[in-house]
C-alpha positions as a LaTeX table, in Angstrom:
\begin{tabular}{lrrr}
\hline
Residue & $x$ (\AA) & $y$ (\AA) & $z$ (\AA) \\
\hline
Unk1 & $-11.22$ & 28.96 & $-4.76$ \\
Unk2 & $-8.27$ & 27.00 & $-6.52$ \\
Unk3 & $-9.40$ & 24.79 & $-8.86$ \\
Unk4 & $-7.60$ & 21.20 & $-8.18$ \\
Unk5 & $-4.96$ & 20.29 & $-10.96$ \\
Unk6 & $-5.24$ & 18.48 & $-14.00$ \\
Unk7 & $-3.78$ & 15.06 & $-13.59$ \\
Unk8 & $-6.12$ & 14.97 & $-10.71$ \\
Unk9 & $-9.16$ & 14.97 & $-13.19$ \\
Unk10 & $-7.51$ & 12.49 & $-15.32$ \\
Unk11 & $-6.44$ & 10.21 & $-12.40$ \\
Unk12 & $-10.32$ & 10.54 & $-11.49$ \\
Unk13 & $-11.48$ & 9.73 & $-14.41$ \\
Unk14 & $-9.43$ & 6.43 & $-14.91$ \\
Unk15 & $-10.77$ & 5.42 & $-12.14$ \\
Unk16 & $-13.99$ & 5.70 & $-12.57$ \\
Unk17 & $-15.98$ & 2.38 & $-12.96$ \\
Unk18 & $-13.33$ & 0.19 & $-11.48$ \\
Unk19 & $-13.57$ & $-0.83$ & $-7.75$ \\
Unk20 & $-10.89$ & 0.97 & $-6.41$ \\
Unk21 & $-10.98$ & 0.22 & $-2.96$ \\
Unk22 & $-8.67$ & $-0.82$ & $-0.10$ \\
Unk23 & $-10.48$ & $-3.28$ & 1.57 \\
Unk24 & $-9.57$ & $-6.25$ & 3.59 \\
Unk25 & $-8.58$ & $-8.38$ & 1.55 \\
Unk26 & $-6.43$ & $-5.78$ & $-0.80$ \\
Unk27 & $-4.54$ & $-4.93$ & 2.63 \\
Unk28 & $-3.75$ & $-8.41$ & 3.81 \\
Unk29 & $-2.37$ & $-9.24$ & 0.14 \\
Unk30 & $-0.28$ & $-5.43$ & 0.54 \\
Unk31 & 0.90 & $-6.19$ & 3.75 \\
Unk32 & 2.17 & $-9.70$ & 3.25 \\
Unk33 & 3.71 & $-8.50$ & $-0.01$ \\
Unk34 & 5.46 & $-5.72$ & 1.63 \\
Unk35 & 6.99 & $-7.95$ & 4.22 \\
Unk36 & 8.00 & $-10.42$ & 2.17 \\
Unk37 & 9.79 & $-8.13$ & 0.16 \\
Unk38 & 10.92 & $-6.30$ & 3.69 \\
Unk39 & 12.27 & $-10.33$ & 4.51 \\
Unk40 & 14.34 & $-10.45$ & 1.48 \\
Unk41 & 16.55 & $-8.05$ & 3.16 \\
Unk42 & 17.84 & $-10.03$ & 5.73 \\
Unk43 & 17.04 & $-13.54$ & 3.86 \\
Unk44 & 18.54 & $-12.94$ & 0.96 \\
Unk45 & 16.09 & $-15.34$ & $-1.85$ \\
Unk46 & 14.67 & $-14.20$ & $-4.55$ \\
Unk47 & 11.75 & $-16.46$ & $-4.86$ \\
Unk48 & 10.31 & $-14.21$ & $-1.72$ \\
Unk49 & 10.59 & $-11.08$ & $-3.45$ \\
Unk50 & 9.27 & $-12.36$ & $-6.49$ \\
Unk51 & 6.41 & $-13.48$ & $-4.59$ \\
Unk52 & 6.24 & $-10.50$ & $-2.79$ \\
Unk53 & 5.85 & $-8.44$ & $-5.71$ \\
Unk54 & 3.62 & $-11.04$ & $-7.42$ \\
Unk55 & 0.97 & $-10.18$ & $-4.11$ \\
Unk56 & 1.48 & $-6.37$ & $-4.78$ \\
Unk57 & 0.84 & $-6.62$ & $-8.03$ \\
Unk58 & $-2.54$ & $-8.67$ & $-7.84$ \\
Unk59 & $-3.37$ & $-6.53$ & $-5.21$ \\
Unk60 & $-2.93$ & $-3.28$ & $-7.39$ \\
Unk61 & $-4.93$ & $-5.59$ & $-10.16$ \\
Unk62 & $-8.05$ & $-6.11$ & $-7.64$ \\
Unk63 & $-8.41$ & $-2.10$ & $-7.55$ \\
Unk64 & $-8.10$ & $-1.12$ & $-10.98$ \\
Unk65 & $-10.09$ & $-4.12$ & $-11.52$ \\
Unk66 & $-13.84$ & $-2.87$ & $-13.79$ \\
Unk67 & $-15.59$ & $-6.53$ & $-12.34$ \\
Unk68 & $-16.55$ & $-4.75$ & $-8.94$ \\
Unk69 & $-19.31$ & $-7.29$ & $-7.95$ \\
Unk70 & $-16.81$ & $-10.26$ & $-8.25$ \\
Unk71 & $-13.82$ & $-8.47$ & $-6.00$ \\
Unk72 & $-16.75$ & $-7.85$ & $-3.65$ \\
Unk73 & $-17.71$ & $-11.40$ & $-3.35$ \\
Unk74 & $-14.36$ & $-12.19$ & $-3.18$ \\
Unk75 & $-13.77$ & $-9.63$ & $-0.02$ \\
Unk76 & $-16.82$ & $-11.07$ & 1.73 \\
Unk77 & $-15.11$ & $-15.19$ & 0.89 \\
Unk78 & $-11.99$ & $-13.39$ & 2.60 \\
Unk79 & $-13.59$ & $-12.46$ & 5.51 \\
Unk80 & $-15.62$ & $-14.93$ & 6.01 \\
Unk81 & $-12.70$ & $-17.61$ & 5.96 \\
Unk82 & $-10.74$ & $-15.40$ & 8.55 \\
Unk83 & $-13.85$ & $-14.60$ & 10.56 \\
Unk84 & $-12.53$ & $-17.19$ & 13.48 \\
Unk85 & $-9.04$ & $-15.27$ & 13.58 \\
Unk86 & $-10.23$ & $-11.99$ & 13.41 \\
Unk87 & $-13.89$ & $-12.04$ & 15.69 \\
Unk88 & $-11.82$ & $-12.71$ & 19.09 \\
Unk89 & $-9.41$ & $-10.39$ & 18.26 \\
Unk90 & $-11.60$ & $-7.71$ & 17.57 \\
Unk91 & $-13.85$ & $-8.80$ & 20.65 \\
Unk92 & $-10.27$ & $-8.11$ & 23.03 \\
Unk93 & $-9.44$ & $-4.99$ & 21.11 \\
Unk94 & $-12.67$ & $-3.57$ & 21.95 \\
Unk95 & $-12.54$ & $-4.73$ & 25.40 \\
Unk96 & $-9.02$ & $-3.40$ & 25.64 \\
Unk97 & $-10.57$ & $-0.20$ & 24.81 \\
Unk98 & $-12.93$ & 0.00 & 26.83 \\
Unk99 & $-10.90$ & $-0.75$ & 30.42 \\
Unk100 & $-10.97$ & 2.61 & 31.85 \\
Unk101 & $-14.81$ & 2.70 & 31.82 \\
Unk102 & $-16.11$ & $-1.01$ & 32.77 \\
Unk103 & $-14.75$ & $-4.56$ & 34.08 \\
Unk104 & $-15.61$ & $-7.91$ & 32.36 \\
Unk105 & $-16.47$ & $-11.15$ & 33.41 \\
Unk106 & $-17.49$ & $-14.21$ & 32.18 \\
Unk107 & $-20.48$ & $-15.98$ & 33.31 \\
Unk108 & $-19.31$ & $-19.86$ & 34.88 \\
Unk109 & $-22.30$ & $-21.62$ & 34.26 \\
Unk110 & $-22.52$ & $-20.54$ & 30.55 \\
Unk111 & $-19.45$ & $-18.61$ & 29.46 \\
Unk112 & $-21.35$ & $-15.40$ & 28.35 \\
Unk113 & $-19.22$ & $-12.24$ & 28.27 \\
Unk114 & $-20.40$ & $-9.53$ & 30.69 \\
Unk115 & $-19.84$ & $-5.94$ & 31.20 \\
Unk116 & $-20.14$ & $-4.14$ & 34.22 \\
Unk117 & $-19.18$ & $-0.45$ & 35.11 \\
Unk118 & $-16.16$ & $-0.30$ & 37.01 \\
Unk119 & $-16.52$ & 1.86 & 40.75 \\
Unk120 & $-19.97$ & 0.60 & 41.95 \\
Unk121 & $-18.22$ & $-1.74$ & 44.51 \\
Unk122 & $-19.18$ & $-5.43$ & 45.00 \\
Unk123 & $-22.09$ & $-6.50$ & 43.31 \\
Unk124 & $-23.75$ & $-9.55$ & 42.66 \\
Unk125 & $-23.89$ & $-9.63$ & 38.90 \\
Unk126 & $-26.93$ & $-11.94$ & 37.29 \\
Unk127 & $-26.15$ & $-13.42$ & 33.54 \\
Unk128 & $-28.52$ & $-12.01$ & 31.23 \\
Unk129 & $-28.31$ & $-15.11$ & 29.31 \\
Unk130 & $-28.90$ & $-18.32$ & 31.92 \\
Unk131 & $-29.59$ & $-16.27$ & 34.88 \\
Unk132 & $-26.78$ & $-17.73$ & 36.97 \\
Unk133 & $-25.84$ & $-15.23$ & 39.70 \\
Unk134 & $-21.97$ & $-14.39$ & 40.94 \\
Unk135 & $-20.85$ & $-12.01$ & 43.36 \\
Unk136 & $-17.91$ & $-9.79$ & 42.04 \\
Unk137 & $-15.73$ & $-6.31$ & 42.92 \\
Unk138 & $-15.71$ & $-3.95$ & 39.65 \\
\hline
\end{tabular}
């Protein structure tokens, strides 16, 4: 077996104890950076690249950060400010994905989301949550 080259040892080895990780937070602050930077091109200011490159770079400073605990807590602050942007979208994207397979509806009486396999006909669907029945085709 080929052993795995030398600057990879090194590289692992500088990296050890610092947080080093891509999570939400590091990629919103990468991809705003990168398209402000991606902006300057056809807006041609130079306070958006500098502030562009100003995101990169703290991003780049939260991973090779050694205070792991406090770019944790400040992860979980990040998604728990965006948490009402990014729960509905997640809710449709899941739903989106699963379209092929089952129908949703949403309960009148108390707005609960249900989901009901798609091919069984017309069926008279009862909300699990108020118990409010509909009749509906899947």
């Amino acid at each position: 077996m080929k052993q795995p080259p030398k600057w990879l040892f090194k590289v692992a080895q500088f990296m050890r104890g610092r947080y080093g990780i891509m999570d939400s937070l590091n990629k919103f602050l990468m991809t705003c950076g990168l398209l402000l930077i991606f902006l300057t091109l056809f807006i041609h200011t130079s306070w958006l690249n500098l502030l562009g490159i100003l995101l990169l770079l703290v991003a780049y400073w939260r991973i090779l950060s050694r205070k792991i605990y406090q770019r944790a807590h400040e992860n979980t602050q990040f998604q728990q400010r965006t948490s009402w942007l990014t729960k509905p979208l997640r809710r449709h994207y899941h739903e989106w994905q699963q379209r092929k397979h089952y129908r949703f509806f949403t309960c009148k009486n108390c707005h609960q989301r249900i989901r009901i396999p798609r091919g069984k006909g017309q069926l008279k669907i009862t909300c699990p949550k108020c118990r409010h029945q509909f009749r509906a085709r899947t």
